Short mmCIF file of C-alpha atoms in Angstrom, two decimals:
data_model
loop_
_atom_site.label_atom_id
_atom_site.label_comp_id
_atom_site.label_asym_id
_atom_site.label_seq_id
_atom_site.Cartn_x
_atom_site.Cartn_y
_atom_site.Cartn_z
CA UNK E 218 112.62 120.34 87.25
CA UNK E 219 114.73 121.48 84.30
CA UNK E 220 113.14 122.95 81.43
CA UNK E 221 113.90 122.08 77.85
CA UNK E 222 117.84 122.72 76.83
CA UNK E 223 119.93 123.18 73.99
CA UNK E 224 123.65 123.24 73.37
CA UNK E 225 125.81 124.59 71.42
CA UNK E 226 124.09 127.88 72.40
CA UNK E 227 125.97 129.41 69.32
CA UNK E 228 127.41 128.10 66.71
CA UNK E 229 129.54 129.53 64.25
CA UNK E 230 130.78 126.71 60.80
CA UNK E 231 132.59 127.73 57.74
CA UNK E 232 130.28 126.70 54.68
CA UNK E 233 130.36 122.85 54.01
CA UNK E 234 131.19 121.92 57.44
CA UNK E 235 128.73 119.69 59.07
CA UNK E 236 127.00 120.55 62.72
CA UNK E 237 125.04 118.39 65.78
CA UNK E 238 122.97 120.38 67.68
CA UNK E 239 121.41 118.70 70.49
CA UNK E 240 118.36 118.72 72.42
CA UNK E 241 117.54 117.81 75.99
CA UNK E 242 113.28 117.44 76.59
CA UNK E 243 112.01 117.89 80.04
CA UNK E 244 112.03 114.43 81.67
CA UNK E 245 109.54 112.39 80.56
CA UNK E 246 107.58 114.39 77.28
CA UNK E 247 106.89 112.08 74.67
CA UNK E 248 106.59 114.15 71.69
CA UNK E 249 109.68 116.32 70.67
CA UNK E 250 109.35 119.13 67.86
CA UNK E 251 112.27 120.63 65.96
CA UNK E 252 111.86 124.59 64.50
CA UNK E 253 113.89 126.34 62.76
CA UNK E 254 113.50 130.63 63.22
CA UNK E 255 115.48 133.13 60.47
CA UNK E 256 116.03 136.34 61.52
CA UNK E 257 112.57 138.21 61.67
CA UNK E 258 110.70 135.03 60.90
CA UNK E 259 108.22 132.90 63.02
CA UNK E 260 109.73 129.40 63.78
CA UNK E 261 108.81 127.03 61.27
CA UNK E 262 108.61 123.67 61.73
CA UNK E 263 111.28 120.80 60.90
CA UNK E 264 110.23 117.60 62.13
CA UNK E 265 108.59 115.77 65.20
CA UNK E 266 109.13 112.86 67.37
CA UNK E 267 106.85 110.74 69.25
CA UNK E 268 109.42 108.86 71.77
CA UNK E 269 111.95 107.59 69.23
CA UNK E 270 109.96 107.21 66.06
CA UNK E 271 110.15 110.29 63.85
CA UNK E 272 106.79 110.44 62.78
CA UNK E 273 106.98 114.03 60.52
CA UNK E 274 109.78 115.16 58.91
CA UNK E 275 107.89 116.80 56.37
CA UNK E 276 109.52 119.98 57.42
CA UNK E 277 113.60 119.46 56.90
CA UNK E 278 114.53 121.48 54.14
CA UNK E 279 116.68 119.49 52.68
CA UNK E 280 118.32 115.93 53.02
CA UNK E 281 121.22 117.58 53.92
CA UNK E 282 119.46 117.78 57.39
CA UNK E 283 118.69 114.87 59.68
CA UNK E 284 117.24 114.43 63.34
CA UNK E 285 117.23 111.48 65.56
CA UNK E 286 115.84 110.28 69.11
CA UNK E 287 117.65 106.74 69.45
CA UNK E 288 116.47 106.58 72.80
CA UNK E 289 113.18 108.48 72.90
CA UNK E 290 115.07 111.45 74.95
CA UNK E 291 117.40 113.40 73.84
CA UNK E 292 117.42 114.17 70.64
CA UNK E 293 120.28 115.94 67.62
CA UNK E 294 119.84 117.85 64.62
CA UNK E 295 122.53 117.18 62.35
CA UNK E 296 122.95 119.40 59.29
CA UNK E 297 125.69 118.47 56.48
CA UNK E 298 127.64 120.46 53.84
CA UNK E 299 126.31 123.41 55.79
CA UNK E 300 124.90 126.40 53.57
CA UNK E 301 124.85 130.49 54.39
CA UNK E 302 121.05 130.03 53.77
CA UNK E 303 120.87 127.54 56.72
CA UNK E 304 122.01 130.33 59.37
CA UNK E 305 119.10 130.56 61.95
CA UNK E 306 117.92 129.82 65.51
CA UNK E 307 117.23 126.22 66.01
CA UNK E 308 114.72 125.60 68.38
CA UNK E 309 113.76 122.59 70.39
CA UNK E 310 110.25 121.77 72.04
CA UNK E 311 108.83 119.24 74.16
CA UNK E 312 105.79 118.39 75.20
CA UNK E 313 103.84 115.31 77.72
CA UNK E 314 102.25 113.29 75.20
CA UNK E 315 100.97 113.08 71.77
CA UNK E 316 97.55 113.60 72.31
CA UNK E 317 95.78 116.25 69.68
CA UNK E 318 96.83 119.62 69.81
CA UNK E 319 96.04 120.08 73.44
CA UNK E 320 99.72 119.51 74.96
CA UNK E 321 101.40 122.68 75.31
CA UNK E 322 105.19 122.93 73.68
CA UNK E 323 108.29 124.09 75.99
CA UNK E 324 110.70 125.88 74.28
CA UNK E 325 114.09 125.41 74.78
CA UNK E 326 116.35 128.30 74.31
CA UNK E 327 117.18 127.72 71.15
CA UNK E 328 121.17 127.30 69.02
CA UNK E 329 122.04 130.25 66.86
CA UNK E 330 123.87 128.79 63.87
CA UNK E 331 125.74 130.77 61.83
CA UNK E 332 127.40 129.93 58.61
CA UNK E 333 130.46 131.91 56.98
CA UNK G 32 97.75 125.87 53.60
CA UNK G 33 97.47 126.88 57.28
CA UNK G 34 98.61 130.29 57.62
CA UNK G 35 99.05 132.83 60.32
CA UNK G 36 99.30 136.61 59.53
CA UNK G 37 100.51 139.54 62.04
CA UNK G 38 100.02 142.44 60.17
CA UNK G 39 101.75 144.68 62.55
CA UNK G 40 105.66 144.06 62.84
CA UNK G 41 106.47 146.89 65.24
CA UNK G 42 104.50 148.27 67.94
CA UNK G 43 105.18 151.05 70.23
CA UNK G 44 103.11 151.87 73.56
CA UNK G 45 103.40 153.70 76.25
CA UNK G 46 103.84 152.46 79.93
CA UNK G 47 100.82 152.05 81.60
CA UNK G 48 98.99 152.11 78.08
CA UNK G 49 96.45 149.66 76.50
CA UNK G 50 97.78 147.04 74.06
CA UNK G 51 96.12 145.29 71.55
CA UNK G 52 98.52 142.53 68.96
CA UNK G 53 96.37 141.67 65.35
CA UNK G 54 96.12 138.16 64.98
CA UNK G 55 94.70 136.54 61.61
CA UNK G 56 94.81 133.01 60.54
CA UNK G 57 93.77 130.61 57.68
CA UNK G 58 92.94 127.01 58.56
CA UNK G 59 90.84 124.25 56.82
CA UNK G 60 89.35 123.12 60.43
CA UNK G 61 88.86 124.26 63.77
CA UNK G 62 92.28 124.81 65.05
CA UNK G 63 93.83 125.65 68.15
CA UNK G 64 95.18 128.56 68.83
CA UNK G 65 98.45 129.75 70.94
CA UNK G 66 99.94 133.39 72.27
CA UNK G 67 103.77 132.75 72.60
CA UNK G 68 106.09 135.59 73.84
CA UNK G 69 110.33 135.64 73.24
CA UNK G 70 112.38 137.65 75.20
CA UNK G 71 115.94 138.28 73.64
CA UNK G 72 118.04 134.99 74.29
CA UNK G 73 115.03 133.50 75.33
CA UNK G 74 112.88 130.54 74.08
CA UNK G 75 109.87 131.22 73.73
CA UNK G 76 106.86 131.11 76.29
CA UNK G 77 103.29 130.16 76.44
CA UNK G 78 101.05 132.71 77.29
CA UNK G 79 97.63 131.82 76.64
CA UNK G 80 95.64 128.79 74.63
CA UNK G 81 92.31 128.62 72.47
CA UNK G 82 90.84 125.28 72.26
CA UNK G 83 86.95 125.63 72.67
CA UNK G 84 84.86 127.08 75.19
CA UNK G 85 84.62 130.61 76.19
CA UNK G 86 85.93 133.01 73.46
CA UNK G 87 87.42 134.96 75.91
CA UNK G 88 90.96 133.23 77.32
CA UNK G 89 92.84 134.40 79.96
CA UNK G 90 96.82 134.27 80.71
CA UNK G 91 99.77 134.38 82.36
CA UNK G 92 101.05 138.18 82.96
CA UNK G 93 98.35 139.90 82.46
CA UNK G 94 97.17 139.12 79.29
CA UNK G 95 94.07 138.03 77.53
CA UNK G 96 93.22 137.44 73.55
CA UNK G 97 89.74 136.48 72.28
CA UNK G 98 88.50 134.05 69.51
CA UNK G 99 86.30 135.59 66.82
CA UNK G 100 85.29 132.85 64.47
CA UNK G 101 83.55 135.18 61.73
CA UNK G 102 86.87 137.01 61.43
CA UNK G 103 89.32 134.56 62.14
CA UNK G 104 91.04 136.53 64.28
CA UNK G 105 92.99 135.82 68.01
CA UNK G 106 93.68 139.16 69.09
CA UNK G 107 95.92 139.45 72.36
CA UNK G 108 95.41 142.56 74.64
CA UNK G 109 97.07 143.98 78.04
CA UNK G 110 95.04 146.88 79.40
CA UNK G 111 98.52 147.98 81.09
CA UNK G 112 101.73 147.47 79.55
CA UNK G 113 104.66 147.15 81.67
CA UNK G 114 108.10 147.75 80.81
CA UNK G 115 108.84 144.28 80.76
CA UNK G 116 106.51 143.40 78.60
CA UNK G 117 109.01 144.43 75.82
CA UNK G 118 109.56 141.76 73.38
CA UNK G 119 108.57 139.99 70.62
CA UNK G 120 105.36 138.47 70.30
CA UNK G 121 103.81 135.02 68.12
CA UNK G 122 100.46 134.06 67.25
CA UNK G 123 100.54 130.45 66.27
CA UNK G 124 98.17 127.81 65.07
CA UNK G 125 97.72 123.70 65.17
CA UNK G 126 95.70 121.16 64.52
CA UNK G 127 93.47 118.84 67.12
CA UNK G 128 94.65 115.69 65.27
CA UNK G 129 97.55 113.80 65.63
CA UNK G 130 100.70 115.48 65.80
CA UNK G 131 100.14 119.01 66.77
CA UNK G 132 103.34 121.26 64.88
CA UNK G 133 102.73 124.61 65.21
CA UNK G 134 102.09 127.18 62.43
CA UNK G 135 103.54 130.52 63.83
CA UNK G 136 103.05 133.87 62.42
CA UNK G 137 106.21 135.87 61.81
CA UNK G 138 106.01 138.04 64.92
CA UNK G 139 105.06 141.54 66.51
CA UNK G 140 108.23 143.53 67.90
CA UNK G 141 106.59 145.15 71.23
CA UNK G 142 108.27 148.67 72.37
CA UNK G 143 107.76 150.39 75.74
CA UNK G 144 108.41 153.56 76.41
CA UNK G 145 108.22 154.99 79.58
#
């Protein structure tokens, strides 16, 4: 089956705009992670989903940024007033189910945001 | 805080040469522990897991990293780098509870020259 995918691949907003980035899991994972990577950083973590609930969000930066998972599958990442400092790769993992820390994550390929 | 440190940001090897990535982390528990690689464009893939056990893990391509408790280290090694092994390499860290987010360190750049 399909892996884990993410569109816009790139992204390009003039500061203040406001951006969706969505996420497609692989079929049937339960828990769905949001990271955010800045250039020559690790990906650090934004906020997690266990089917639709959003269980951690202690990550989002900001309440200028705001997931959801209405249905428990695919998920957006919706950022508002858009800042330069918010320019980064977006990533998007899945994984089965939310058992402890054994589940491996699938990476999708990630949205490049950049703001002017 | 959980933290993961990779002290080396570039690394250059030579085809067919050994490779060994630096792997240091700071957690309150037990944790797990994760080898992820990124290819440019690319998200980022799994190669090899820590959870208990053997100290000793083996992955996908090649590779291998070992858990040393008294140093807090998850060192990955290749005893023969490929050319395609170019790319940028994550050590990351999570917790066996509920709700495992990964803590990633901030990468090793891999070179290969042939």
């Amino acid at each position: 089956g399909a892996g884990v995918s993410q569109s816009p691949r790139y992204k390009v907003a003039k500061r203040g705009q406001d951006v969706a980035l969505r996420c497609d899991p692989i079929s049937g994972h339960v828990s769905l992670f949001w990271y955010q990577q800045a250039l020559g950083q690790g990906p650090e973590f934004l906020t997690y989903f266990q089917n639709e609930a959003q269980l951690d969000k202690s990550g989002l930066p900001s309440d200028r940024f705001f997931a959801e998972r209405p249905e428990g599958s695919v998920s957006t990442l919706k950022i508002q007033r858009t800042q330069q400092e918010d320019s980064a790769v977006y990533l998007c993992a899945s994984s089965l189910n939310s058992g402890p820390g054994s589940n491996e994550q699938f990476f999708g390929p990630g949205t490049r945001l950049t703001v002017l | 805080a959980q933290s993961v440190t990779q002290p080396d940001i570039h690394i250059t090897v030579s085809e067919g040469a050994s490779l060994e990535l630096r792997c240091n982390y700071s957690y309150g528990a037990t944790p797990y522990l994760f080898w992820y690689v990124q290819s440019p464009g690319q998200g980022l893939q799994l190669l090899l897991k820590y959870f208990s056990g053997d100290t000793l893990v083996q992955g996908i391509k090649g590779f291998e990293a070992e858990f040393k408790r008294s140093q807090s280290s998850f060192n990955l090694r290749k005893p023969s780098v490929h050319w395609s092994d170019a790319a940028e390499y994550f050590c990351a860290v999570g917790p066996m509870e509920y709700g495992n987010k990964l803590v990633f360190g901030a990468g090793t750049i891999l070179r290969v020259k042939s």
